[in-house]
Tab-separated table of C-alpha atoms in Angstrom:
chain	number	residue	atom	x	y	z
A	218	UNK	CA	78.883	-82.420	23.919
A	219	UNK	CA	76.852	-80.667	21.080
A	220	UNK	CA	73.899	-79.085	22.770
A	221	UNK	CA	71.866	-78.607	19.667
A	222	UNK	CA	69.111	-81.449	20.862
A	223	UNK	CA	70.619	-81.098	24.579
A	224	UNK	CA	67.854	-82.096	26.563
A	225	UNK	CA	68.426	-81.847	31.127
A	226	UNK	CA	68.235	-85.102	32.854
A	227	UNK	CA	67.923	-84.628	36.149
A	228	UNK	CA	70.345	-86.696	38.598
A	229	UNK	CA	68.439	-87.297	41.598
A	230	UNK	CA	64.381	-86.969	41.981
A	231	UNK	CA	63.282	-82.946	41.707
A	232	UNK	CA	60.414	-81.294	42.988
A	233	UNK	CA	58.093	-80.122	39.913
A	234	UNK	CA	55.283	-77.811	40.503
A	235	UNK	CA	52.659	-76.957	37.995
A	236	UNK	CA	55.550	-77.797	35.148
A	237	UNK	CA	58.553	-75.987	36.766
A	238	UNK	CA	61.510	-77.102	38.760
A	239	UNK	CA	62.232	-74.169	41.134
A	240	UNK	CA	60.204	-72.259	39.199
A	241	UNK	CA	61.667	-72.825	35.922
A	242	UNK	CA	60.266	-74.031	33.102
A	243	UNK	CA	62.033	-76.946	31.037
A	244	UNK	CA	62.498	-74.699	28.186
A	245	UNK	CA	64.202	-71.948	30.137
A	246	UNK	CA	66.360	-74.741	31.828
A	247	UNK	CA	67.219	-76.329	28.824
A	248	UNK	CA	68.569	-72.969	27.558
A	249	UNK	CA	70.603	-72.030	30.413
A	250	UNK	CA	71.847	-75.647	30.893
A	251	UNK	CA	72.998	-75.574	27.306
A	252	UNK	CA	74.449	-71.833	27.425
A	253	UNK	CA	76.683	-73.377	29.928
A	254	UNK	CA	77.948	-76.468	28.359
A	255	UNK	CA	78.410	-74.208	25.489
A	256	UNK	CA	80.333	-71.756	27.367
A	257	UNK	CA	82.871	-74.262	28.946
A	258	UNK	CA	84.413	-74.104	25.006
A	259	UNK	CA	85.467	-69.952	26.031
A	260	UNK	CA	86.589	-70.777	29.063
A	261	UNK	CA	90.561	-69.664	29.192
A	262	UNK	CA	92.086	-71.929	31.594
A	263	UNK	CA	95.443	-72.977	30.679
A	264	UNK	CA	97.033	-73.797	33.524
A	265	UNK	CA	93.789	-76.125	35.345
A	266	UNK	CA	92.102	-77.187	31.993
A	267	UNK	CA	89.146	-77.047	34.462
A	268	UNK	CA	86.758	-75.238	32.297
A	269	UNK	CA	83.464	-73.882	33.524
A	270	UNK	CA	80.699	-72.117	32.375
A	271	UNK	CA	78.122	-70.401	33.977
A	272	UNK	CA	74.933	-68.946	32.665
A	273	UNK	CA	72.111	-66.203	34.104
A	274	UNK	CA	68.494	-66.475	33.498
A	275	UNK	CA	66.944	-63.071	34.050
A	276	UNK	CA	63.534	-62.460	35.181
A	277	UNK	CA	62.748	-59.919	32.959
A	278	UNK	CA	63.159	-60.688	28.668
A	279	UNK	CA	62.134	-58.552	26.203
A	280	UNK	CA	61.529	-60.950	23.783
A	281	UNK	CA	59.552	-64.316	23.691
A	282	UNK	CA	62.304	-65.901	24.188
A	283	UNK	CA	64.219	-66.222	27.895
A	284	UNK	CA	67.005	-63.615	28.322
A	285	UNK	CA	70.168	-65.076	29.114
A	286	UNK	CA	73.777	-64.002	29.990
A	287	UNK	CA	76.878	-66.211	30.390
A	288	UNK	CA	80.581	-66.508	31.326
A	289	UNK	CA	83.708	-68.556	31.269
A	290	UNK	CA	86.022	-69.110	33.918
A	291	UNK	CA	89.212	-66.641	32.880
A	292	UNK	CA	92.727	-68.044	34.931
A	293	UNK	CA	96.081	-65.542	35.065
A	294	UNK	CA	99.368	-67.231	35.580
A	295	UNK	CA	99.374	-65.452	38.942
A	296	UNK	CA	96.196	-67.819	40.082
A	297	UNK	CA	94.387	-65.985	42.602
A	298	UNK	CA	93.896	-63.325	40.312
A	299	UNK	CA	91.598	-65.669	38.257
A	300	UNK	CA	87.976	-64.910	37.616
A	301	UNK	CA	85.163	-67.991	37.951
A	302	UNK	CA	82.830	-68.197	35.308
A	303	UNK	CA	80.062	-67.673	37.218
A	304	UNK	CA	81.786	-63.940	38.514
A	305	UNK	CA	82.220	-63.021	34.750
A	306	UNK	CA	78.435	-63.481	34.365
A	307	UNK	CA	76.919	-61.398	37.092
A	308	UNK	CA	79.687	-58.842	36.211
A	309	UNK	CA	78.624	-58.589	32.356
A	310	UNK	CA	74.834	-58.516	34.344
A	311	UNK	CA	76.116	-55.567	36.499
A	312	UNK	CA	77.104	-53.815	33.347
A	313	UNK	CA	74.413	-53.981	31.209
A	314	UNK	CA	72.257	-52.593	34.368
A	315	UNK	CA	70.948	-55.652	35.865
A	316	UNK	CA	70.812	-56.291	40.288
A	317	UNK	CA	69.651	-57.588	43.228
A	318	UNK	CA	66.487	-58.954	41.837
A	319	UNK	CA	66.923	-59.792	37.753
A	320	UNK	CA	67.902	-62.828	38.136
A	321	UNK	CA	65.740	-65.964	37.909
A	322	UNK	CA	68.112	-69.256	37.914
A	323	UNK	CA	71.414	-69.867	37.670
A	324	UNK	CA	73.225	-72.919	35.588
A	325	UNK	CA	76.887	-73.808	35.972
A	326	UNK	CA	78.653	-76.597	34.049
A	327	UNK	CA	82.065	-78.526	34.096
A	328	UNK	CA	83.384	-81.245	32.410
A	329	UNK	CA	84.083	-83.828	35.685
A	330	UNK	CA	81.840	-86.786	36.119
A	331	UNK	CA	80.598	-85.021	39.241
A	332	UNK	CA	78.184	-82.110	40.270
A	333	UNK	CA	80.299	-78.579	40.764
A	334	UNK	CA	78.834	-76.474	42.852
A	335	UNK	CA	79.639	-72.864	43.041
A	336	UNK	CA	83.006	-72.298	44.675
A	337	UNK	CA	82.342	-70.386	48.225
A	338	UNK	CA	83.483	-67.371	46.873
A	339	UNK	CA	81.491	-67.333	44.085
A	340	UNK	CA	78.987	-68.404	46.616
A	341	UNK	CA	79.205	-65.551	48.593
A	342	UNK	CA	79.397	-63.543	45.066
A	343	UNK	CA	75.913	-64.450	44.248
A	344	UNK	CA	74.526	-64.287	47.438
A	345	UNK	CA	74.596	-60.395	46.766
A	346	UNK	CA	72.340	-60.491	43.655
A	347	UNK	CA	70.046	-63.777	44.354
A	348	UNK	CA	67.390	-64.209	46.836
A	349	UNK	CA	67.781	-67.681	49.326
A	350	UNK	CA	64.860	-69.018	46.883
A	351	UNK	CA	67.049	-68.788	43.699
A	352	UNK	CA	67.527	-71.921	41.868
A	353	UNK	CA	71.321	-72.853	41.083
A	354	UNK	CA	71.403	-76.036	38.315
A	355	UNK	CA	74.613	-77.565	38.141
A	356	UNK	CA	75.884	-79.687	35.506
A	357	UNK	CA	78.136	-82.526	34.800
A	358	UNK	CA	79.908	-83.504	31.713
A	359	UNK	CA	77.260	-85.757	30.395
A	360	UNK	CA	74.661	-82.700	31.082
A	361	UNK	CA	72.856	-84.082	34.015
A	362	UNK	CA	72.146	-82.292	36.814
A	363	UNK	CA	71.436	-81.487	40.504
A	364	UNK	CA	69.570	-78.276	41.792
A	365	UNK	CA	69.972	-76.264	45.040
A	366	UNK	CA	68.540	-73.149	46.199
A	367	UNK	CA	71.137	-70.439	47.083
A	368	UNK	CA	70.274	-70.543	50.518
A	369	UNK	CA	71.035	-74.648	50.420
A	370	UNK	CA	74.429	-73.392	49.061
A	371	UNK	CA	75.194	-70.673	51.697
A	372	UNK	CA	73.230	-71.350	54.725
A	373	UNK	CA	73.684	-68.400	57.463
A	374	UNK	CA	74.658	-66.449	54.616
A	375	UNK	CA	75.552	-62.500	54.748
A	376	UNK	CA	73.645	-61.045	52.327
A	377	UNK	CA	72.187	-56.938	51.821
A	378	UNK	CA	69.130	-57.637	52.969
A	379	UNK	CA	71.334	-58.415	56.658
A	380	UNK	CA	72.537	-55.086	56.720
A	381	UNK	CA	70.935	-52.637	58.648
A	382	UNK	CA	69.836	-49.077	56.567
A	383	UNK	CA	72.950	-46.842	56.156
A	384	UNK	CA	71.017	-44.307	57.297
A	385	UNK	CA	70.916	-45.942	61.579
A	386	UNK	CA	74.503	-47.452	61.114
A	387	UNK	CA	75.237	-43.279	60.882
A	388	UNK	CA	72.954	-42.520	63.606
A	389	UNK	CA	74.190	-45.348	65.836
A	390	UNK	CA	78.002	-44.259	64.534
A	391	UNK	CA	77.475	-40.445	65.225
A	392	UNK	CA	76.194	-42.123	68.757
A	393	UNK	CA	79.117	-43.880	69.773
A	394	UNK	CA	81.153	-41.101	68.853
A	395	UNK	CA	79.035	-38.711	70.903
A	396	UNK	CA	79.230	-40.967	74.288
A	397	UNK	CA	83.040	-40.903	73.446
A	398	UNK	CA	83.475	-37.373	73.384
C-alpha cells in the first residue's frame, strides 16, 4: 500500500471532538498512520513474515509540522530475543531524550485483515511512557483502523505513577529492618 494519498478510514464509529479523535487531529493521524504502513517495509522478520510497524507522535514538534518517530519489528533466530516494533520506537524516543509525558498517540500497523493490538508486553512497555488517556490507532492491511486508549489496552495496569516515592519505600524499608533488629 503506497501511502502517498493514504487517507485513515476508521473501522467502527469514533468519538470526534472539536475535529480530533482522541485528541488528534486528522492530519497528525494521517501521518502516524502512514509512518507505520511505511515502516512495515523495514521490518526484519524472516522467520514470521509478520511485519509491523509502529509509529510515535510526540507532543512537543519543533517545526510546523508533527514530530514523529517510528520502528520495525526486528526478529533473531533465537525468537524471544526479538524486539516489537513498537519497543524499537519508544527506545529510539528514550535516546533522543524523550519520557513519561512526550508522547501524544501511538499508531501500529500489520499486514493481516484484522486489527493488531499491541502485544501485552509491549503493552506493559508503553504503559511506562503513556498516560491511561493516550490514544493507540491500530491498523490493518487495507489502512483502516480501530482506536483504544492505553488504559482500554491494560486495564489495572502497573504503571510509575503506582509506585510509591523512593524516598518512603526507604523509610518504610529502613523500618522493617529496624523492628527486625
Amino acid at each position: 500500500m503506497s501511502t502517498t494519498s493514504f487517507k485513515p478510514v476508521a473501522a467502527e464509529p469514533v468519538d470526534e471532538q472539536n475535529g480530533l479523535i482522541y485528541g488528534v487531529s486528522a492530519q497528525e493521524l494521517e501521518i502516524i498512520g502512514g509512518q507505520a504502513i511505511d515502516a512495515k517495509a523495514k521490518a526484519y522478520c524472516p522467520y514470521s513474515l509478520f511485519r509491523v510497524g509502529a509509529s510515535l507522535l510526540l507532543r512537543q514538534s519543533t517545526t510546523s509540522e508533527p514530530a514523529t518517530i517510528e520502528g520495525a519489528n526486528v526478529e533473531n533466530a533465537a525468537y524471544p530475543v526479538g524486539t516489537c516494533a513498537e519497543r524499537v520506537a519508544f527506545g529510539t524516543a528514550v535516546v533522543q531524550g524523550h519520557k513519561l509525558g512526550s508522547f501524544k498517540a501511538v499508531a501500529v500497523a500489520t499486514d493481516i485483515d484484522d486489527f493488531c493490538s499491541p502485544c501485552g508486553m509491549c503493552r506493559q512497555f508503553l504503559r511506562e511512557f503513556l498516560s491511561l488517556e493516550t490514544p493507540i490507532f491500530m491498523f490493518n492491511k487495507e489502512g483502516k483502523y480501530i482506536v483504544r486508549t492505553m488504559g482500554e489496552l491494560l486495564p489495572l495496569s502497573f504503571g510509575p505513577d503506582v509506585l510509591p516515592p523512593r524516598e518512603q519505600l526507604k523509610k518504610e524499608r529502613e523500618g522493617d529492618k529496624a523492628k527486625a533488629a
